[in-house]
Coordinates of C-alpha atoms and ligand atoms in Angstrom, one line a residue:
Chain A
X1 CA -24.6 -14.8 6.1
X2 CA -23.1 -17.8 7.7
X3 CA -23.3 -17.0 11.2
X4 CA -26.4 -18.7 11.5
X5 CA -25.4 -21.9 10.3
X6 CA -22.0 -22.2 11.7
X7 CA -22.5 -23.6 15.5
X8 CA -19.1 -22.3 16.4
X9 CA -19.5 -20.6 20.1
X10 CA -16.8 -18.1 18.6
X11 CA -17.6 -14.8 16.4
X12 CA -15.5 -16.1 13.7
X13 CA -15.3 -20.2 12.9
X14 CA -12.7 -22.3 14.1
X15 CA -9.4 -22.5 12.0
X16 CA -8.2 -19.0 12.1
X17 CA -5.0 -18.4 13.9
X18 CA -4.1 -17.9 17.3
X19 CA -2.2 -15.4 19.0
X20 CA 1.1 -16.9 20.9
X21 CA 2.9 -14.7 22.9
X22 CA 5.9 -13.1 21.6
X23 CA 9.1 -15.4 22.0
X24 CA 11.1 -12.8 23.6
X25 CA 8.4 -12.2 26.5
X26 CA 7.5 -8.9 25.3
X27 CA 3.7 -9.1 25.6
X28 CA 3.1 -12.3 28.0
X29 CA 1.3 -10.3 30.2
X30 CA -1.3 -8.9 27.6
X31 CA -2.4 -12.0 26.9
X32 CA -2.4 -13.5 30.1
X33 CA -4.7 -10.7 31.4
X34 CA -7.0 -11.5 28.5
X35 CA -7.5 -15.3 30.1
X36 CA -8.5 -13.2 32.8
X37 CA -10.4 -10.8 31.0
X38 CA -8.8 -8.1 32.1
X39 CA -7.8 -5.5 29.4
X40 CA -3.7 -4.6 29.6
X41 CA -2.2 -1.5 27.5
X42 CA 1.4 -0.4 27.9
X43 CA 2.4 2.2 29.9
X44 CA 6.0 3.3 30.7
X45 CA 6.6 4.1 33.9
X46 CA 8.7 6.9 33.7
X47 CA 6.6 9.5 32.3
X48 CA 2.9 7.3 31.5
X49 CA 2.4 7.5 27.9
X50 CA 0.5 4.7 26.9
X51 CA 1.8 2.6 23.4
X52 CA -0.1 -0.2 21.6
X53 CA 1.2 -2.7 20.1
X54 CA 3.6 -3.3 22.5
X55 CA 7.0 -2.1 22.4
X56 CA 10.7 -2.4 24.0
X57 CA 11.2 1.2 24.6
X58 CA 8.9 4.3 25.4
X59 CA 8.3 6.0 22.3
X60 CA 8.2 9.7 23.7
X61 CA 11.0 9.3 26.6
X62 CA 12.7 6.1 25.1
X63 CA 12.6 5.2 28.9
X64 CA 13.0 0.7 29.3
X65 CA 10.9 0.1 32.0
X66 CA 7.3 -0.6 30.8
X67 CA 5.0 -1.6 32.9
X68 CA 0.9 -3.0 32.2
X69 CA -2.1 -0.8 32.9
X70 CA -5.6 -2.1 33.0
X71 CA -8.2 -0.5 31.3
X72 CA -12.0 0.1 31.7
X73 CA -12.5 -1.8 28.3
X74 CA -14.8 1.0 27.2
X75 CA -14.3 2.5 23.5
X76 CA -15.0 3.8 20.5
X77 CA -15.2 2.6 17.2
X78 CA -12.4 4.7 15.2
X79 CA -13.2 3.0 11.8
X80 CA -14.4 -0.4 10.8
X81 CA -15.3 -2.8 7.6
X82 CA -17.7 -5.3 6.5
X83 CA -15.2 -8.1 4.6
X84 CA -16.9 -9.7 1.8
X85 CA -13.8 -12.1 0.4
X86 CA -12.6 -14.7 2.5
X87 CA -8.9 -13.8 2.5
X88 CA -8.3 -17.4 5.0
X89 CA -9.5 -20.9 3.9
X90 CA -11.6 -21.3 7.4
X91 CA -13.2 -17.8 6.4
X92 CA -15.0 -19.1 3.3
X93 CA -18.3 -20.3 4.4
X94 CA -18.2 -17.3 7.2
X95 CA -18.5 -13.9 5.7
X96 CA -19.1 -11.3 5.4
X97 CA -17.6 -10.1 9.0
X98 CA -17.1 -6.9 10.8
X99 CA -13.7 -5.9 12.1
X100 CA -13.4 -3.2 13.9
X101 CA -10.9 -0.7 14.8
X102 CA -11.4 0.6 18.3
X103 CA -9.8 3.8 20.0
X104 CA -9.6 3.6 23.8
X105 CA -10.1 6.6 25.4
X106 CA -8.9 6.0 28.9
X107 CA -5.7 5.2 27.4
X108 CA -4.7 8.1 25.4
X109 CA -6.5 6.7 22.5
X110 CA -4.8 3.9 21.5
X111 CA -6.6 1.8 18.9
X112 CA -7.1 -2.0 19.0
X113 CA -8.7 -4.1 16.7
X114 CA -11.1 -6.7 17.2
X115 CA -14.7 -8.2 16.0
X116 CA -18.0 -6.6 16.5
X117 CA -20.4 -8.8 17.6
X118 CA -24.1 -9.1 16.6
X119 CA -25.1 -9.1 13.0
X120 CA -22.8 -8.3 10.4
X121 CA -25.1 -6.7 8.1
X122 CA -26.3 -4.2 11.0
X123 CA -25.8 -0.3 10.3
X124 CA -22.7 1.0 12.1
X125 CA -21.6 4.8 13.5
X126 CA -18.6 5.9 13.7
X127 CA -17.7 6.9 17.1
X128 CA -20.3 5.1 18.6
X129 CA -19.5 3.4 22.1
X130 CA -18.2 -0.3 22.4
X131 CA -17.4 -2.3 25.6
X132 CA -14.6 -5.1 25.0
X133 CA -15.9 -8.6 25.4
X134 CA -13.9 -12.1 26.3
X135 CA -13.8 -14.8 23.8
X136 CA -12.5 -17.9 25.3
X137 CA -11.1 -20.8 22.9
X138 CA -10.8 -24.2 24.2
X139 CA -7.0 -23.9 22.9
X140 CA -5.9 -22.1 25.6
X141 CA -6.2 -18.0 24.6
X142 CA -8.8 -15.6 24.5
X143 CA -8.9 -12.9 22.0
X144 CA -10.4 -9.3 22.8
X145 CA -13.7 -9.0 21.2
X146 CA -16.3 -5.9 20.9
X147 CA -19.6 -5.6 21.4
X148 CA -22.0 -2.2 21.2
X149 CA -23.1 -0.3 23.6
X150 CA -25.5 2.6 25.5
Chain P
X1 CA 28.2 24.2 1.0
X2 CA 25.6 25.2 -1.6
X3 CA 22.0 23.8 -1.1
X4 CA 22.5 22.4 -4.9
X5 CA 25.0 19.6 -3.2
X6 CA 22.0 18.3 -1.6
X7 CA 19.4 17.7 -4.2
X8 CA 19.7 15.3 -7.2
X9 CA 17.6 17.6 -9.5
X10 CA 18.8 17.6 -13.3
X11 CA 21.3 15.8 -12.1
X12 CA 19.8 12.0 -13.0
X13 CA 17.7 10.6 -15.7
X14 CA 15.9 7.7 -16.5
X15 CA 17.0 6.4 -20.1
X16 CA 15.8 3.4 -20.8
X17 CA 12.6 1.7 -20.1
X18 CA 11.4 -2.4 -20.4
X19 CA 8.9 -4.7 -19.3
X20 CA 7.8 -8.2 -19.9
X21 CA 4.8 -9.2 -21.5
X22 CA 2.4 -8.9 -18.5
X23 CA 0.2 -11.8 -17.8
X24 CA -2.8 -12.9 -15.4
X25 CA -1.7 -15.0 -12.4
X26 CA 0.0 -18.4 -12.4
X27 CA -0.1 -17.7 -16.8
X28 CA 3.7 -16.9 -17.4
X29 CA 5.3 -19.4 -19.3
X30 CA 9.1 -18.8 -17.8
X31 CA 10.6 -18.6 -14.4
X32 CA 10.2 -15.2 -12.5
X33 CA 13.8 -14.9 -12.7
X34 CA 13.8 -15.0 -16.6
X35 CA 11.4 -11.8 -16.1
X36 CA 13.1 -10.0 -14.8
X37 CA 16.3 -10.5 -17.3
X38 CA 14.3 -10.4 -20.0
X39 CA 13.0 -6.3 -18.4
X40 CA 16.2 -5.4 -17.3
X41 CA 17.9 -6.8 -21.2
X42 CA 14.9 -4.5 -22.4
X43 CA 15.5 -1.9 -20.8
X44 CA 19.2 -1.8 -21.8
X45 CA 17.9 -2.1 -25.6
X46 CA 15.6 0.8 -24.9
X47 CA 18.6 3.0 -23.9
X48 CA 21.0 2.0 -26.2
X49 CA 23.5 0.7 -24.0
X50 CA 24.7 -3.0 -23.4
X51 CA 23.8 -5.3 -20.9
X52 CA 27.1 -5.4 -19.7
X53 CA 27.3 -1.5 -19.3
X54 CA 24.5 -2.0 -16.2
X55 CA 27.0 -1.6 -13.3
X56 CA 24.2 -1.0 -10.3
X57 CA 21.1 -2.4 -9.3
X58 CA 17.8 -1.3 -6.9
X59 CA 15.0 -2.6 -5.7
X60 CA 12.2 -2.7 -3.3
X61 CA 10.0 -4.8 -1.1
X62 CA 12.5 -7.7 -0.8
X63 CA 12.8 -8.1 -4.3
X64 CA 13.4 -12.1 -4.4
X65 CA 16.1 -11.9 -7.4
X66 CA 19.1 -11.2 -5.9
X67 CA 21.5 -8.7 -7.8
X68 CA 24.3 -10.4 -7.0
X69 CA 22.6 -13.3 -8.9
X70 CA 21.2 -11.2 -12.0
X71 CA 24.7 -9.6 -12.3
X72 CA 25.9 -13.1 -12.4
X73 CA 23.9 -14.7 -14.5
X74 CA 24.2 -11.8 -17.3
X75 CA 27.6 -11.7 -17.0
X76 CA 28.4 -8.0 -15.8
X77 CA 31.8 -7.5 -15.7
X78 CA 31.4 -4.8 -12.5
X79 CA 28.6 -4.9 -9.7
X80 CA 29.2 -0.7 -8.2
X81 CA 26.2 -0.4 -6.5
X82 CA 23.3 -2.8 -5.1
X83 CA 20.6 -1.1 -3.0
X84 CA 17.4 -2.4 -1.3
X85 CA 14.3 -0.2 -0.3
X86 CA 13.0 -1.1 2.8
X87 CA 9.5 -1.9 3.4
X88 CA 6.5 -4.1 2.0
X89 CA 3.9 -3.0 -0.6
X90 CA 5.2 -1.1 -3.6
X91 CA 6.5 2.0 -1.3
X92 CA 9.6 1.6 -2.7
X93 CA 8.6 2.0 -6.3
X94 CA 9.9 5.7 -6.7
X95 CA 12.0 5.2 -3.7
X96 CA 14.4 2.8 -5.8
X97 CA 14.8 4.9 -8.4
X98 CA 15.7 7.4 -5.5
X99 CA 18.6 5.8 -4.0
X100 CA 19.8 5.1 -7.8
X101 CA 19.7 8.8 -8.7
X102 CA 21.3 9.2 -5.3
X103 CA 24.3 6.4 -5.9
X104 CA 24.8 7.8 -9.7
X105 CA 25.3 11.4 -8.3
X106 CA 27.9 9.9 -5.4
X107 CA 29.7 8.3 -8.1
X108 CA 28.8 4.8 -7.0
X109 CA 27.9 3.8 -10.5
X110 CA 27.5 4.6 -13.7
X111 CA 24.3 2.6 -15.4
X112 CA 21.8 1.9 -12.3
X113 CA 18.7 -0.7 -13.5
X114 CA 15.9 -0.5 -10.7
X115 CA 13.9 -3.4 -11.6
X116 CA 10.6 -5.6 -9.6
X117 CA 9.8 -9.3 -11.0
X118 CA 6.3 -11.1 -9.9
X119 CA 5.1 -14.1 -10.5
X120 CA 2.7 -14.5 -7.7
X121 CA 1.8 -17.7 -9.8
X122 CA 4.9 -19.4 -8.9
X123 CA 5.5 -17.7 -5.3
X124 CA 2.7 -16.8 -2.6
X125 CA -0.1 -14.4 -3.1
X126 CA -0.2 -11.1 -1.5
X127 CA -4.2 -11.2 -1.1
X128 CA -4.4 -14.5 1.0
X129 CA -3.5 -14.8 4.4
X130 CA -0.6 -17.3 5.5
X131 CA -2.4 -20.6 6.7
X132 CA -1.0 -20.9 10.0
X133 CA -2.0 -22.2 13.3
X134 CA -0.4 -19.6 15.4
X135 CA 1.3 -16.1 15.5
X136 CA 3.0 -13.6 17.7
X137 CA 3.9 -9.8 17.7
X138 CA 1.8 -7.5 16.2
X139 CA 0.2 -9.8 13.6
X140 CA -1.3 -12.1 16.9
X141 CA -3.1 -8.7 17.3
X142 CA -4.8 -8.6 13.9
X143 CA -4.6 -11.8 12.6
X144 CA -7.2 -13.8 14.6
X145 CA -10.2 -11.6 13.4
X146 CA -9.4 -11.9 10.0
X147 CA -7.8 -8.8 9.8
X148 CA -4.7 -9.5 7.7
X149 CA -4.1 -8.5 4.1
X150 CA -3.7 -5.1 2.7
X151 CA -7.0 -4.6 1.4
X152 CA -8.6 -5.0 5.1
X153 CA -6.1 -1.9 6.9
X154 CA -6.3 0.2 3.4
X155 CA -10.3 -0.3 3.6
X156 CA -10.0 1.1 7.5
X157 CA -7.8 4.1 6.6
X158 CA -9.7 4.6 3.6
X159 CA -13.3 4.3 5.6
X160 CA -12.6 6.8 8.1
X161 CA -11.1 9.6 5.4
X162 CA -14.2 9.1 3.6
X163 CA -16.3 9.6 6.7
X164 CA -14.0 12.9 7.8
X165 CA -14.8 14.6 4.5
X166 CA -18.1 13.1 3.6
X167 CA -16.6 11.3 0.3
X168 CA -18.7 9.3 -1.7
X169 CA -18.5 6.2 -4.1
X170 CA -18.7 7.7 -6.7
X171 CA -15.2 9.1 -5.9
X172 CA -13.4 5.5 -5.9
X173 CA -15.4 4.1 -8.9
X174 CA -13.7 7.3 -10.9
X175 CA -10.4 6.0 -10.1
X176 CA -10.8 2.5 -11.4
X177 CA -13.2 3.5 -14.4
X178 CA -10.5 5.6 -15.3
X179 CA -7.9 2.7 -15.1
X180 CA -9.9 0.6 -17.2
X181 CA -10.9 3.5 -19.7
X182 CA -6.8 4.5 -20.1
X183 CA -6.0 0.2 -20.9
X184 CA -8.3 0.3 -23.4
X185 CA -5.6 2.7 -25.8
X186 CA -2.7 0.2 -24.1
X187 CA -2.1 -3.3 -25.9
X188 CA 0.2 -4.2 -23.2
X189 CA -2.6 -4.0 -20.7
X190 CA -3.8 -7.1 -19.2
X191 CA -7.2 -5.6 -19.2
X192 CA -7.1 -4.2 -22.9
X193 CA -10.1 -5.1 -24.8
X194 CA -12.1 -5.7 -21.3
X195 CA -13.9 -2.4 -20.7
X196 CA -15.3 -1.2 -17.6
X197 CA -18.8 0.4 -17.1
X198 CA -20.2 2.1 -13.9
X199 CA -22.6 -0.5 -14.1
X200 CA -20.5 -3.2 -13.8
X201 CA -18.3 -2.1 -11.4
X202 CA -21.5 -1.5 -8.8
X203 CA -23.0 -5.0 -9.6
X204 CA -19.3 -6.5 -8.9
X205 CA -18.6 -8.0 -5.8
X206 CA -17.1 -6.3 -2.4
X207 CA -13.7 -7.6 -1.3
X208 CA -14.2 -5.4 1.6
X209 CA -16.2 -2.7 2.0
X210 CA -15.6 0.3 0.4
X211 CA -13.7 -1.8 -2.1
X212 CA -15.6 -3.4 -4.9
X213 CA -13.8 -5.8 -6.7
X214 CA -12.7 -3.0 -9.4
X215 CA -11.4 -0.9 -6.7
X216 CA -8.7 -3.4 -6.2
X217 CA -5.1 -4.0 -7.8
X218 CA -4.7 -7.5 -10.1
X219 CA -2.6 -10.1 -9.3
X220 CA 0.1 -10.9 -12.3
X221 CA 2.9 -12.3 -13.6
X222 CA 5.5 -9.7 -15.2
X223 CA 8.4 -8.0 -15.0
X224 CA 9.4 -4.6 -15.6
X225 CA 12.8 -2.8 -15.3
X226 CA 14.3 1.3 -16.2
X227 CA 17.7 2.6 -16.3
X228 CA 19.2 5.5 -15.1
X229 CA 22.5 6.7 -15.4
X230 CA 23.9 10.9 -15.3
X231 CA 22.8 13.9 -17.0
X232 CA 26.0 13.9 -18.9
X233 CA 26.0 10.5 -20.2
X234 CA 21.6 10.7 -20.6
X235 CA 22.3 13.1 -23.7
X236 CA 24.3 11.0 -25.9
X237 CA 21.9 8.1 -25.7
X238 CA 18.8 6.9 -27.6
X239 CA 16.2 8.2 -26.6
X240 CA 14.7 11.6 -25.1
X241 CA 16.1 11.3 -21.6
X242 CA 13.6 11.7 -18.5
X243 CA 15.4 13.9 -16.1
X244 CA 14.7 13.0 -12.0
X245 CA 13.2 16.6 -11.2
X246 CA 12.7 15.4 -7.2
X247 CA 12.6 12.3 -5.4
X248 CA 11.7 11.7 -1.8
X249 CA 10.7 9.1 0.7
X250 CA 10.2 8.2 4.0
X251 CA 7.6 8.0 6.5
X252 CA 5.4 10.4 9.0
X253 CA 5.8 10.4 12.8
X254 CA 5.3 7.0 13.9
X255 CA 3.3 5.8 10.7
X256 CA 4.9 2.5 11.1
X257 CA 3.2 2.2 14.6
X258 CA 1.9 -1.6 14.5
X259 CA -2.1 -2.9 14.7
X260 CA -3.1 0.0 13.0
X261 CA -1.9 2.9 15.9
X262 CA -0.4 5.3 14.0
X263 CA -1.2 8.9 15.1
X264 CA -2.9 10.2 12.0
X265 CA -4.5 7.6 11.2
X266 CA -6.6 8.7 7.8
X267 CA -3.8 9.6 6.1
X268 CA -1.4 7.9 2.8
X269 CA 1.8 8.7 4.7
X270 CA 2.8 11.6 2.1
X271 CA 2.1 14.7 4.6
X272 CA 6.2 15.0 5.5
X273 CA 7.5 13.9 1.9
X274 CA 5.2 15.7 -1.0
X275 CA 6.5 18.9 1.0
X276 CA 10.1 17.5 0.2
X277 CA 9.3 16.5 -3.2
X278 CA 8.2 19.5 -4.5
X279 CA 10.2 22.4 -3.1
X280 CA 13.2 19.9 -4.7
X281 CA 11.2 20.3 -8.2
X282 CA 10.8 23.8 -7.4
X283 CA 7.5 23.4 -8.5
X284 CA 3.8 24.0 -6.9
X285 CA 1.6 20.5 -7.8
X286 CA -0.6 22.8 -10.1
X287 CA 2.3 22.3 -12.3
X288 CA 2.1 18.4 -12.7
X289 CA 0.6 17.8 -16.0
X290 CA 0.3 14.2 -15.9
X291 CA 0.4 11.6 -12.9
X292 CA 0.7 8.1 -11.8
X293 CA -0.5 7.4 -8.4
X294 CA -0.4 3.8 -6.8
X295 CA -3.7 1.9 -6.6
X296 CA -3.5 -1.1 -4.6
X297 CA -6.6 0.2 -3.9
X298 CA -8.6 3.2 -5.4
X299 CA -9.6 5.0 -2.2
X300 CA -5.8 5.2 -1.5
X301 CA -5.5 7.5 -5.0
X302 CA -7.8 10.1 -3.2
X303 CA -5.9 10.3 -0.6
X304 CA -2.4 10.3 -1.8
X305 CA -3.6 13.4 -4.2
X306 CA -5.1 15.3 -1.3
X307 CA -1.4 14.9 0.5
X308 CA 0.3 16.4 -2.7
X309 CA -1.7 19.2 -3.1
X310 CA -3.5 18.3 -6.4
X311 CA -7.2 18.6 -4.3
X312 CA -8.2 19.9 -1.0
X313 CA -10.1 17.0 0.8
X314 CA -12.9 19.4 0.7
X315 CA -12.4 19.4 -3.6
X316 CA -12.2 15.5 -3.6
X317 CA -15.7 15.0 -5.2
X318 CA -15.2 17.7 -7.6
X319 CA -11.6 16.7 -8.5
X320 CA -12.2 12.9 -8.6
X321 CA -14.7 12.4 -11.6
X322 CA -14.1 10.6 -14.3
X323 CA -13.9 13.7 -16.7
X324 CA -11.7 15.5 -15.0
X325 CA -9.1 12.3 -14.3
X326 CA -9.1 10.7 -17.8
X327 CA -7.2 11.0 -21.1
X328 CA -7.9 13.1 -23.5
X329 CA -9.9 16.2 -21.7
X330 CA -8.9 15.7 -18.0
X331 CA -8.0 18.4 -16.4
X332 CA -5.1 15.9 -14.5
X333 CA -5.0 12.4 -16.1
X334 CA -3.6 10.2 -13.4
X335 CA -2.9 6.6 -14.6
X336 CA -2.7 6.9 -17.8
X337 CA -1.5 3.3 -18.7
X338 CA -4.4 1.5 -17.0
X339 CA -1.5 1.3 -13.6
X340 CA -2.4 -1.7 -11.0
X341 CA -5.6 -1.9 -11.7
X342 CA -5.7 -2.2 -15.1
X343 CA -2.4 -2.7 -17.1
X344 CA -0.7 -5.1 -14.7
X345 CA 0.3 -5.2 -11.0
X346 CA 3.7 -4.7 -11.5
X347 CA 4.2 -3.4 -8.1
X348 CA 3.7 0.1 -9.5
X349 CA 7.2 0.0 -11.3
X350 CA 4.5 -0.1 -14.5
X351 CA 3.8 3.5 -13.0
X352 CA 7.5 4.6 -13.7
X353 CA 7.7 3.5 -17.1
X354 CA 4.5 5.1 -17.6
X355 CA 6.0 8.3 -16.5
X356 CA 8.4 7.8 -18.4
X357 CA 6.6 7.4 -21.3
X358 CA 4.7 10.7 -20.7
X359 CA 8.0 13.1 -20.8
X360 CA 9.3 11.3 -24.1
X361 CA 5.3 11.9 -26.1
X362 CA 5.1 7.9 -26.3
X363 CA 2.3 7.3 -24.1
X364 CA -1.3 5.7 -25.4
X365 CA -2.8 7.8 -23.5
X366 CA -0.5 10.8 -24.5
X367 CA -1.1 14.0 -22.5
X368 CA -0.8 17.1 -24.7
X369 CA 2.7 18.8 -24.2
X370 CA 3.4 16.4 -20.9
X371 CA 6.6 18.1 -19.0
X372 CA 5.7 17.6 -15.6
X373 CA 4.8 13.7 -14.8
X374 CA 4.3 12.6 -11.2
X375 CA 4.7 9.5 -9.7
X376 CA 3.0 8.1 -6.0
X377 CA 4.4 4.9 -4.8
X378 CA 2.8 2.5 -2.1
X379 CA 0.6 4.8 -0.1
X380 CA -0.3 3.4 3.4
X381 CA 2.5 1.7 4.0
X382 CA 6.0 2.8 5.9
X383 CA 7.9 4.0 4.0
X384 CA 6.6 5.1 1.2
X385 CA 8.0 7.6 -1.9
X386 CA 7.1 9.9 -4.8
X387 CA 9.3 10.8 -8.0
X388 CA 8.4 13.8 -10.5
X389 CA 10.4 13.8 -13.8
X390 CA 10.6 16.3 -16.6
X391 CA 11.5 15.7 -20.2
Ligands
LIG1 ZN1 8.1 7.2 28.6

């Protein structure tokens, strides 16, 4: 509806809130490698399960030492919604909106969410193939957005 | 030790049940703590005890008024027992009355009240998102793309069931027409008087897709508050006591996985406890006459029933008309009193009381012969809990 109108370069307008890195440094480098535009999951380093949203310990070998893995940013959309009611004050001129939820497969199919750009009122399959895309803010982050593919 | 020791069953019952008058949003004329006296000195009333007899209380989702503070203010001259659920939502709803069963049968206390006050007039709203600037952990994940009250992660849980097993609309606008069609029989229903058609609820607006406005809980003021105490002591009091058949709670593997990862994904969270529940009732679900399942959101009520066995996820379009799910000729009338959607957002405590009244014959929506009344608390969220009492 107001995507047209709204001259923001970002899917959704300007006033939502931004991601900050966790105080105790527990995903720093996820969004650091998004300024990048490099795509990060966890991964322990003792036996390679992946885990999103990022965690202190391993969740299958409870192992501490975590390290980042980059992924293709390739996946697949696991479900997704069109919102309707602005939920956010800077949301009420800007809906309706599609978020996303997005299973990577590289990465023992962790899910993210995100925005999928193009129009909002556009027919949507489940399972169908999406490729992450940048969005820089002028603020100083960049938040993982997705956009259709093949 | 005899499996018996580990099983409240027959052992508990809820004997008194109160509430406020339940308002819209912002309309209650007293302070949300005066709610929740005024349910709890109801509740007392209703089971023929005293105030001052109530030696435990429970709650859920970070109930804001305190025990220690009720117990002061009504002058109790013992606090035994004082118990929180954890978790958000209203997964603690049967999960409260739970841990008070549990406490009476340990001897904690003698007189539990499990109790939930809102007035999301005078606090924050549940539906809107916080107005901040920035935020870390998981919500910096979900947050930013407007991803961030319960309707939008109930909507993607609900969505991809629906796609799995090819449910329709027509499934969801059963729930809340039957909501709306029990409130019309309840004068303590917010929406008494304010019938719904099907009409109506397809010309009304989407929150979020597959959730038309209708599909979604109210926001109120209220209060509501019931009382449990032992099997022994239930019998002398006033009324018909409603014995705690089962309870259970808890969560599935990794269900409480943040930005929306956990494993099965298209699921209400009951897969590990309506197991639990029921072999504690030492009942199948084909024996639940009556039931009270959480709607925050109608598409979680399919899913919830599917987990307990009421429907196969194949059945869900048969089982989910508004025939089969409504007072008088249902084959299962589930939310008999109008629940969340329709009598008042009381966090699904209403649902208890409701229950309640079921087992006692004092329902307006009375099922015929009720024994067997279920209760579904807070699906989709971690943890979450069930309750089935018998009269
Ligand atoms: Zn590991």
């Amino acid at each position: 509806m107001a995507h047209e109108d709204v001259k923001s370069p970002y899917y959704l307008p300007p006033g939502m809130p931004a991601p900050k890195p966790a105080p105790d440094g527990l995903d720093t480098e996820f969004w650091d490698a998004a300024r990048r535009h490099e795509l990060l999951v966890q991964r322990c380093r003792r036996c390679d399960a992946f885990q999103f949203g990022p965690e202190w310990i391993c969740h299958r070998c409870h192992g501490e030492d975590l390290g980042w893995h980059r992924v293709s940013g390739r996946g697949r959309i696991y479900s997704w919604e069109r919102v309707w009611h602005p939920a956010h004050p800077a949301l009420k001129d800007a809906y309706p909106y599609i978020v996303v939820l997005v299973e990577l497969p590289d990465a023992d199919n962790v899910r993210m969410i995100g925005n999928l750009l193009g129009d909002p009122m556009r027919d949507i399959a489940f399972d169908a193939p999406v490729e992450a895309v940048f969005e820089d803010h002028d603020e100083g982050f960049t938040l993982v957005q997705w956009k259709l593919t093949g | 030790m005899s499996t018996d020791e580990f099983t409240v069953k027959d052992k508990v019952a809820i004997v008194g049940i109160g509430e406020t008058k339940y308002y819209k949003r912002g309309q209650a004329p007293v302070s949300e703590f005066r709610l929740a006296c005024e349910a709890i000195k109801k509740a007392a009333d209703d089971a023929g005890i005293a105030v001052t007899d109530i030696d435990g209380f429970a709650s859920y989702s970070n109930e804001r008024n305190d025990a220690s503070r009720v117990a002061a203010a009504l002058g109790l001259p013992a606090l035994r027992y004082s118990n929180m659920f954890w978790g958000g939502g209203g997964g603690g709803g049967s999960g409260a009355v739970g841990n008070a069963a549990a406490a009476l049968v340990a001897g904690y206390a003698k007189y539990v009240c499990v109790f939930r006050a809102l007035a999301q007039g005078q606090f924050v709203r549940f539906g809107q998102a916080p107005a901040v600037r920035a935020l870390s952990g998981p919500a910096a994940y979900t947050m930013p793309y407007g991803m961030s009250v319960p309707a939008h992660w109930v909507a993607l849980r609900t969505r991809r069931f629906m796609y799995e097993h090819n449910i329709t609309q027509d499934a969801l606008a059963a729930v809340s027409l039957a909501g709306y069609h029990h409130a019309q029989f309840n004068p303590r229903a917010v929406m008494y008087g304010r019938p719904l058609t099907r009409e109506q609820y397809d010309k009304s607006r989407w929150i979020v897709e597959p959730f038309h406005l209708y599909d979604c809980c109210m926001e109120n003021d209220g209060a509501a508050a019931v009382i449990l105490t032992t099997a022994d002591r239930a019998r002398d009091l006033r009324n018909k006591p409603a014995y705690v058949m089962a309870a259970a709670q808890g969560s599935g593997y990794r269900q409480g996985a943040s930005v929306e990862n956990a494993p099965d994904y298209a699921s209400s969270n009951f897969k590990s406890l309506a197991p639990r529940l029921f072999a504690m009732a030492g009942i199948t679900p084909r024996d639940v006459d009556v039931a009270q399942i959480y709607e925050h959101f109608s598409g979680a009520v399919i899913l919830s029933a599917v987990e307990h066995g009421l429907c196969t996820a194949d059945e869900v379009m048969d089982f989910f008309t508004f025939e089969n799910i409504t007072w008088p000729n249902g084959k299962l009338p589930i939310n008999t009193s109008g629940g969340n959607l329709a009598e008042c957002y009381m966090h699904g405590l209403e649902l208890v009381n409701e229950a309640v009244r079921q087992v006692r014959g004092t329902s307006t929506c009375q099922v015929k012969n009720a024994e067997i009344s279920l209760v579904v608390s807070g699906p989709m969220v971690s943890p979450v809990s069930d309750l089935i009492l018998h009269g």
